Amino acid sequence: MESDEPWQTLAACNEISDAFEYGSNTAEFESQLPIHQDGSCNGLQHYAALGRDNEGGHQVNLTKSELPNDVYSDVAQRVEQKRIEDENNNGGEDCEIARRLRQSLPQNVPRKVIKQTVMTTVYGVTMYGAVLQIKRQLRAMDIGNDESAEFARYLARKTFASLNDAFTSSMALKDWFRLCAKGTSELMRTVEWITPLGLPVIQPYLKAVDRKGKLVLMPIPMKQVDAFPPNFVHSLDSTHMMLTSLNCARNGITFAAVHDCFWTHANSVDEMNRICRQQFVALHSQPIVTQCSDWFKSTYLTPKVAKILPPELLSKYQDMFTAKVEPGELDIEQVKKSVYFFS
């Protein structure tokens, strides 16, 4: 028998065997096997919730559905549709490469080709990084080095465009987070924030700079900007994990977690799932984006700073720290009825 996780499969088989050997009343067998529940592309789940992206939220299972939705397949289909449009656009700049790509691929744009890029988008993958990820997948399909590099650049562009189509508000929020980090760096400050749990966070990306014979620690702008969106989302998923853990403990439920992977025993899976969804909704029912905007203004544009800055610069940073992203129409309460939110 083949299995992606052979040791877990063996443990499950042993547990089932023990249950059958328990006797006629197997319902009284006390299972000690941890049952795994996993978030559905959890980073994008938090982004979709922040931006209230209805279409994107549906793809990452924030809404009720009879069958699980797969964001990777959805994005692959969107990329393929863009490729078809380019192929049919005679004389268009991408027409030729779209046709050659169709001839080189054994099928429509495969899910596996764009999966890693979609997964790492919320964690700050750059266009350069996405090209390398996609190129590795194309090379594994025996597409030549030069051609795979050209195809990868094309597919990376189309993948980012497809994500923006489905997660419009979410991707706009990611850009705004980057803009905020750019503003703090220009003000010679590191990015700081407080999570919904009250945990203060400081990005420690600094370098020593000689200022009049003294070494001064200054923020590294590029690292501050690139790191803030993924770090902020990680602070939200860790908050959700802690809230789930605390409420499981209050209800006498054994709980374990690694990032967005939660475990409990078989008899408490339903209750853990209820708590998990309840706490996600409670977290994202808070005005997190507005609170973030207010935090940046009050922390970095203090009355003292406002007196020093020229009026045009003060206005510039006030504008940078103001979230102007129009939220979508996702009803966050739907998470409570979504079977495949964590599954």
Short mmCIF file of C-alpha atoms in Angstrom, two decimals:
data_model
loop_
_atom_site.label_atom_id
_atom_site.label_comp_id
_atom_site.label_asym_id
_atom_site.label_seq_id
_atom_site.Cartn_x
_atom_site.Cartn_y
_atom_site.Cartn_z
CA MET A 1 0.00 0.00 0.00
CA GLU A 2 1.30 3.45 -0.94
CA SER A 3 0.86 6.51 1.24
CA ASP A 4 2.11 10.11 1.31
CA GLU A 5 2.63 9.74 5.08
CA PRO A 6 3.49 6.05 5.68
CA TRP A 7 4.15 6.38 9.43
CA GLN A 8 0.86 8.18 10.00
CA THR A 9 -0.90 5.51 7.96
CA LEU A 10 0.74 2.79 10.05
CA ALA A 11 -0.32 4.54 13.28
CA ALA A 12 -3.91 4.76 12.02
CA CYS A 13 -3.91 1.07 11.04
CA ASN A 14 -2.61 0.09 14.48
CA GLU A 15 -5.30 2.22 16.14
CA ILE A 16 -8.07 0.61 14.06
CA SER A 17 -6.66 -2.83 14.86
CA ASP A 18 -6.66 -2.02 18.59
CA ALA A 19 -10.26 -0.81 18.34
CA PHE A 20 -11.41 -4.09 16.75
CA GLU A 21 -9.52 -6.09 19.36
CA TYR A 22 -11.20 -4.11 22.15
CA GLY A 23 -14.31 -6.24 22.02
CA SER A 24 -17.88 -6.07 20.83
CA ASN A 25 -18.45 -2.50 22.05
CA THR A 26 -15.84 -0.62 20.02
CA ALA A 27 -17.68 2.65 20.71
CA GLU A 28 -16.13 2.61 24.20
CA PHE A 29 -12.58 2.30 22.85
CA GLU A 30 -10.54 5.36 23.90
CA SER A 31 -8.62 6.45 20.81
CA GLN A 32 -5.35 8.30 21.42
CA LEU A 33 -4.63 8.99 17.75
CA PRO A 34 -4.33 12.74 16.99
CA ILE A 35 -6.73 13.78 14.22
CA HIS A 36 -5.35 16.43 11.88
CA GLN A 37 -7.29 19.45 10.57
CA ASP A 38 -5.55 21.80 8.14
CA GLY A 39 -6.37 25.33 6.98
CA SER A 40 -7.16 25.77 3.29
CA CYS A 41 -4.24 27.97 2.14
CA ASN A 42 -4.43 29.75 5.49
CA GLY A 43 -2.48 32.88 4.54
CA LEU A 44 -4.95 33.63 1.76
CA GLN A 45 -7.81 32.83 4.14
CA HIS A 46 -6.67 35.66 6.41
CA TYR A 47 -6.14 38.03 3.48
CA ALA A 48 -9.58 37.22 2.04
CA ALA A 49 -11.13 37.83 5.47
CA LEU A 50 -9.28 41.14 5.88
CA GLY A 51 -10.35 42.33 2.43
CA ARG A 52 -13.80 40.68 2.59
CA ASP A 53 -13.06 39.21 -0.86
CA ASN A 54 -16.15 37.19 -1.72
CA GLU A 55 -14.74 35.36 -4.74
CA GLY A 56 -11.34 34.75 -3.17
CA GLY A 57 -12.95 33.75 0.12
CA HIS A 58 -15.01 31.15 -1.72
CA GLN A 59 -11.87 29.68 -3.31
CA VAL A 60 -10.16 29.26 0.10
CA ASN A 61 -13.29 27.79 1.69
CA LEU A 62 -14.47 30.68 3.83
CA THR A 63 -17.98 30.05 2.53
CA LYS A 64 -20.32 27.08 2.73
CA SER A 65 -19.81 24.59 -0.11
CA GLU A 66 -20.87 21.02 -0.83
CA LEU A 67 -17.38 20.20 -2.11
CA PRO A 68 -13.97 21.60 -1.14
CA ASN A 69 -12.73 24.43 -3.34
CA ASP A 70 -9.13 24.43 -4.51
CA VAL A 71 -7.56 27.85 -4.98
CA TYR A 72 -4.58 26.37 -6.84
CA SER A 73 -6.80 24.77 -9.48
CA ASP A 74 -8.83 27.97 -9.75
CA VAL A 75 -5.74 30.10 -10.36
CA ALA A 76 -4.39 27.55 -12.85
CA GLN A 77 -7.67 27.77 -14.78
CA ARG A 78 -7.51 31.56 -14.74
CA VAL A 79 -3.93 31.47 -16.03
CA GLU A 80 -4.96 29.07 -18.80
CA GLN A 81 -7.82 31.38 -19.76
CA LYS A 82 -5.40 34.30 -20.01
CA ARG A 83 -3.10 32.14 -22.14
CA ILE A 84 -5.98 31.32 -24.50
CA GLU A 85 -6.89 35.01 -24.77
CA ASP A 86 -3.28 35.86 -25.63
CA GLU A 87 -3.12 33.05 -28.18
CA ASN A 88 -6.25 34.31 -29.91
CA ASN A 89 -5.04 37.90 -29.88
CA ASN A 90 -3.22 37.88 -33.22
CA GLY A 91 -0.47 40.45 -33.23
CA GLY A 92 -0.52 40.82 -29.45
CA GLU A 93 2.81 40.95 -27.64
CA ASP A 94 2.15 37.62 -25.87
CA CYS A 95 0.50 35.82 -28.79
CA GLU A 96 3.58 33.87 -29.90
CA ILE A 97 4.68 32.71 -26.45
CA ALA A 98 1.11 31.67 -25.59
CA ARG A 99 1.03 29.46 -28.69
CA ARG A 100 4.43 27.93 -28.01
CA LEU A 101 3.43 27.27 -24.40
CA ARG A 102 0.35 25.33 -25.56
CA GLN A 103 2.55 23.19 -27.80
CA SER A 104 5.04 22.49 -24.99
CA LEU A 105 2.55 21.59 -22.26
CA PRO A 106 0.85 18.18 -22.34
CA GLN A 107 -2.39 19.78 -21.10
CA ASN A 108 -3.79 23.06 -19.83
CA VAL A 109 -1.54 24.96 -17.41
CA PRO A 110 -1.06 22.32 -14.68
CA ARG A 111 -1.98 23.06 -11.08
CA LYS A 112 1.45 21.95 -9.84
CA VAL A 113 3.21 24.55 -12.00
CA ILE A 114 1.68 27.52 -10.19
CA LYS A 115 0.90 25.98 -6.77
CA GLN A 116 4.07 27.08 -4.94
CA THR A 117 3.80 30.62 -6.29
CA VAL A 118 0.18 30.94 -5.15
CA MET A 119 1.09 29.49 -1.75
CA THR A 120 3.99 31.90 -1.21
CA THR A 121 2.34 35.03 -2.61
CA VAL A 122 1.01 35.94 0.83
CA TYR A 123 4.48 35.44 2.28
CA GLY A 124 6.10 37.99 0.00
CA VAL A 125 7.39 36.02 -2.98
CA THR A 126 8.78 38.42 -5.57
CA MET A 127 8.38 38.21 -9.34
CA TYR A 128 11.97 36.92 -9.52
CA GLY A 129 11.23 34.23 -6.93
CA ALA A 130 8.02 33.23 -8.70
CA VAL A 131 9.88 32.84 -11.99
CA LEU A 132 12.39 30.50 -10.33
CA GLN A 133 9.59 28.45 -8.71
CA ILE A 134 7.70 28.02 -11.98
CA LYS A 135 10.86 27.34 -13.96
CA ARG A 136 11.73 24.44 -11.63
CA GLN A 137 8.33 22.88 -12.32
CA LEU A 138 8.69 23.34 -16.08
CA ARG A 139 12.19 21.83 -16.07
CA ALA A 140 10.76 18.81 -14.24
CA MET A 141 8.43 18.43 -17.23
CA ASP A 142 11.47 18.18 -19.54
CA ILE A 143 11.05 21.63 -21.05
CA GLY A 144 14.43 23.05 -22.12
CA ASN A 145 16.30 25.57 -19.99
CA ASP A 146 15.99 28.59 -22.29
CA GLU A 147 12.36 27.95 -23.15
CA SER A 148 11.39 27.19 -19.55
CA ALA A 149 12.88 30.52 -18.43
CA GLU A 150 10.81 32.41 -21.01
CA PHE A 151 7.66 30.45 -20.18
CA ALA A 152 8.24 30.95 -16.44
CA ARG A 153 8.42 34.74 -16.82
CA TYR A 154 5.16 34.68 -18.77
CA LEU A 155 3.36 32.35 -16.34
CA ALA A 156 4.56 34.29 -13.29
CA ARG A 157 3.00 37.47 -14.69
CA LYS A 158 -0.26 35.69 -15.45
CA THR A 159 -0.32 34.03 -12.02
CA PHE A 160 -0.01 37.35 -10.19
CA ALA A 161 -2.66 38.87 -12.47
CA SER A 162 -5.00 35.94 -11.79
CA LEU A 163 -4.55 36.30 -8.03
CA ASN A 164 -5.38 39.99 -8.30
CA ASP A 165 -8.57 39.08 -10.17
CA ALA A 166 -9.80 36.73 -7.42
CA PHE A 167 -8.33 38.53 -4.39
CA THR A 168 -8.74 42.15 -5.47
CA SER A 169 -9.07 43.77 -2.04
CA SER A 170 -6.62 41.33 -0.46
CA MET A 171 -3.81 42.12 -2.89
CA ALA A 172 -4.55 45.84 -2.56
CA LEU A 173 -4.16 45.45 1.22
CA LYS A 174 -0.84 43.69 0.72
CA ASP A 175 0.35 46.65 -1.35
CA TRP A 176 -0.84 49.02 1.37
CA PHE A 177 1.08 47.09 4.04
CA ARG A 178 4.21 47.49 1.91
CA LEU A 179 3.50 51.21 1.54
CA CYS A 180 3.19 51.60 5.32
CA ALA A 181 6.54 49.86 5.82
CA LYS A 182 8.10 52.13 3.21
CA GLY A 183 6.80 55.13 5.12
CA THR A 184 8.18 53.98 8.47
CA SER A 185 11.59 53.34 6.89
CA GLU A 186 11.62 56.85 5.42
CA LEU A 187 10.93 58.12 8.94
CA MET A 188 13.99 56.12 10.11
CA ARG A 189 11.86 53.76 12.19
CA THR A 190 11.35 50.01 12.22
CA VAL A 191 7.90 48.56 11.57
CA GLU A 192 6.06 47.86 14.81
CA TRP A 193 2.53 46.73 15.58
CA ILE A 194 0.45 45.04 18.28
CA THR A 195 -1.41 41.83 17.48
CA PRO A 196 -5.10 41.44 18.39
CA LEU A 197 -3.87 39.40 21.39
CA GLY A 198 -1.91 42.42 22.62
CA LEU A 199 1.53 41.08 21.68
CA PRO A 200 3.93 43.84 20.58
CA VAL A 201 5.97 43.02 17.46
CA ILE A 202 9.08 44.78 16.13
CA GLN A 203 10.79 43.86 12.88
CA PRO A 204 14.50 43.56 13.78
CA TYR A 205 15.91 44.26 10.32
CA LEU A 206 18.57 46.84 11.11
CA LYS A 207 22.06 47.81 10.02
CA ALA A 208 24.79 49.79 11.79
CA VAL A 209 25.47 53.15 10.13
CA ASP A 210 28.30 55.54 10.98
CA ARG A 211 26.85 58.92 11.92
CA LYS A 212 29.48 61.48 12.93
CA GLY A 213 31.73 58.85 14.47
CA LYS A 214 28.91 57.00 16.20
CA LEU A 215 27.33 53.72 15.12
CA VAL A 216 23.57 54.08 14.82
CA LEU A 217 21.14 51.24 14.10
CA MET A 218 19.01 52.11 11.09
CA PRO A 219 16.19 50.14 9.44
CA ILE A 220 16.99 48.24 6.25
CA PRO A 221 14.21 49.59 3.99
CA MET A 222 13.89 46.67 1.56
CA LYS A 223 13.78 44.07 4.32
CA GLN A 224 11.28 46.10 6.33
CA VAL A 225 9.01 46.46 3.29
CA ASP A 226 9.27 42.86 2.04
CA ALA A 227 8.80 41.34 5.49
CA PHE A 228 5.86 43.32 6.83
CA PRO A 229 2.95 41.77 4.83
CA PRO A 230 3.91 38.13 5.58
CA ASN A 231 4.85 38.91 9.18
CA PHE A 232 1.56 40.71 9.77
CA VAL A 233 -0.44 37.79 8.36
CA HIS A 234 1.62 35.37 10.47
CA SER A 235 0.73 37.44 13.52
CA LEU A 236 -2.94 36.95 12.63
CA ASP A 237 -2.70 33.20 12.06
CA SER A 238 -0.79 32.81 15.33
CA THR A 239 -3.50 34.86 17.07
CA HIS A 240 -6.16 32.56 15.64
CA MET A 241 -4.18 29.51 16.77
CA MET A 242 -3.79 30.87 20.31
CA LEU A 243 -7.47 31.81 20.59
CA THR A 244 -8.44 28.33 19.42
CA SER A 245 -5.99 26.75 21.86
CA LEU A 246 -7.18 28.81 24.84
CA ASN A 247 -10.84 28.08 24.15
CA CYS A 248 -10.14 24.37 23.64
CA ALA A 249 -8.41 24.32 27.03
CA ARG A 250 -11.42 26.01 28.65
CA ASN A 251 -13.62 23.28 27.20
CA GLY A 252 -11.33 20.45 28.35
CA ILE A 253 -10.20 19.57 24.81
CA THR A 254 -6.70 18.28 24.13
CA PHE A 255 -5.17 20.50 21.43
CA ALA A 256 -1.91 20.65 19.50
CA ALA A 257 -0.89 22.90 16.61
CA VAL A 258 1.86 23.76 14.16
CA HIS A 259 1.02 26.98 12.30
CA ASP A 260 -2.34 26.27 10.61
CA CYS A 261 -2.37 22.53 11.36
CA PHE A 262 -4.51 21.65 14.38
CA TRP A 263 -4.83 18.27 16.12
CA THR A 264 -7.18 16.80 18.69
CA HIS A 265 -8.65 13.39 19.52
CA ALA A 266 -11.40 11.84 17.41
CA ASN A 267 -14.17 12.42 19.95
CA SER A 268 -13.48 16.17 20.14
CA VAL A 269 -12.88 16.99 16.44
CA ASP A 270 -16.37 18.46 15.99
CA GLU A 271 -16.04 20.69 19.05
CA MET A 272 -12.54 21.82 18.06
CA ASN A 273 -13.83 22.68 14.57
CA ARG A 274 -16.65 24.72 16.08
CA ILE A 275 -14.21 26.64 18.28
CA CYS A 276 -11.74 27.11 15.41
CA ARG A 277 -14.40 28.72 13.20
CA GLN A 278 -15.91 30.73 16.03
CA GLN A 279 -12.54 32.26 16.91
CA PHE A 280 -11.66 33.07 13.28
CA VAL A 281 -14.95 34.94 12.92
CA ALA A 282 -14.40 36.73 16.25
CA LEU A 283 -10.89 37.75 15.17
CA HIS A 284 -11.94 39.10 11.78
CA SER A 285 -15.06 40.79 13.13
CA GLN A 286 -12.67 43.33 14.61
CA PRO A 287 -11.77 46.37 12.42
CA ILE A 288 -8.19 45.12 12.02
CA VAL A 289 -7.32 47.26 8.99
CA THR A 290 -8.69 50.44 10.59
CA GLN A 291 -6.87 49.64 13.83
CA CYS A 292 -3.65 49.11 11.89
CA SER A 293 -4.06 52.46 10.14
CA ASP A 294 -4.75 54.27 13.42
CA TRP A 295 -1.73 52.57 15.01
CA PHE A 296 0.66 53.75 12.30
CA LYS A 297 -0.59 57.32 12.51
CA SER A 298 -0.46 57.52 16.31
CA THR A 299 2.92 55.74 16.58
CA TYR A 300 4.86 57.34 13.74
CA LEU A 301 3.15 60.74 13.39
CA THR A 302 3.21 61.84 17.02
CA PRO A 303 2.66 65.54 17.87
CA LYS A 304 6.45 65.87 18.23
CA VAL A 305 7.06 64.45 14.75
CA ALA A 306 4.23 66.54 13.31
CA LYS A 307 5.97 69.72 14.52
CA ILE A 308 9.26 68.74 12.88
CA LEU A 309 7.97 67.56 9.51
CA PRO A 310 7.19 70.07 6.77
CA PRO A 311 3.41 70.23 6.14
CA GLU A 312 3.69 68.53 2.75
CA LEU A 313 5.61 65.58 4.25
CA LEU A 314 3.19 65.26 7.16
CA SER A 315 0.32 65.17 4.67
CA LYS A 316 2.18 62.59 2.58
CA TYR A 317 2.66 60.19 5.51
CA GLN A 318 -0.88 60.68 6.79
CA ASP A 319 -2.04 59.66 3.33
CA MET A 320 0.35 56.67 3.21
CA PHE A 321 -0.88 55.39 6.57
CA THR A 322 -4.55 55.68 5.59
CA ALA A 323 -6.11 52.47 4.28
CA LYS A 324 -8.14 53.26 1.17
CA VAL A 325 -8.90 49.68 0.14
CA GLU A 326 -12.59 49.15 -0.56
CA PRO A 327 -13.66 45.89 1.15
CA GLY A 328 -15.62 43.27 -0.74
CA GLU A 329 -18.97 41.75 0.18
CA LEU A 330 -17.87 38.56 1.96
CA ASP A 331 -20.03 37.72 4.98
CA ILE A 332 -17.44 36.51 7.49
CA GLU A 333 -20.17 34.69 9.46
CA GLN A 334 -20.29 32.12 6.64
CA VAL A 335 -17.06 30.64 8.00
CA LYS A 336 -19.07 29.03 10.81
CA LYS A 337 -20.94 26.92 8.24
CA SER A 338 -17.94 26.05 6.05
CA VAL A 339 -17.06 22.35 6.34
CA TYR A 340 -13.80 22.77 4.44
CA PHE A 341 -12.47 25.92 6.16
CA PHE A 342 -10.25 23.63 8.26
CA SER A 343 -10.54 19.98 7.31
#
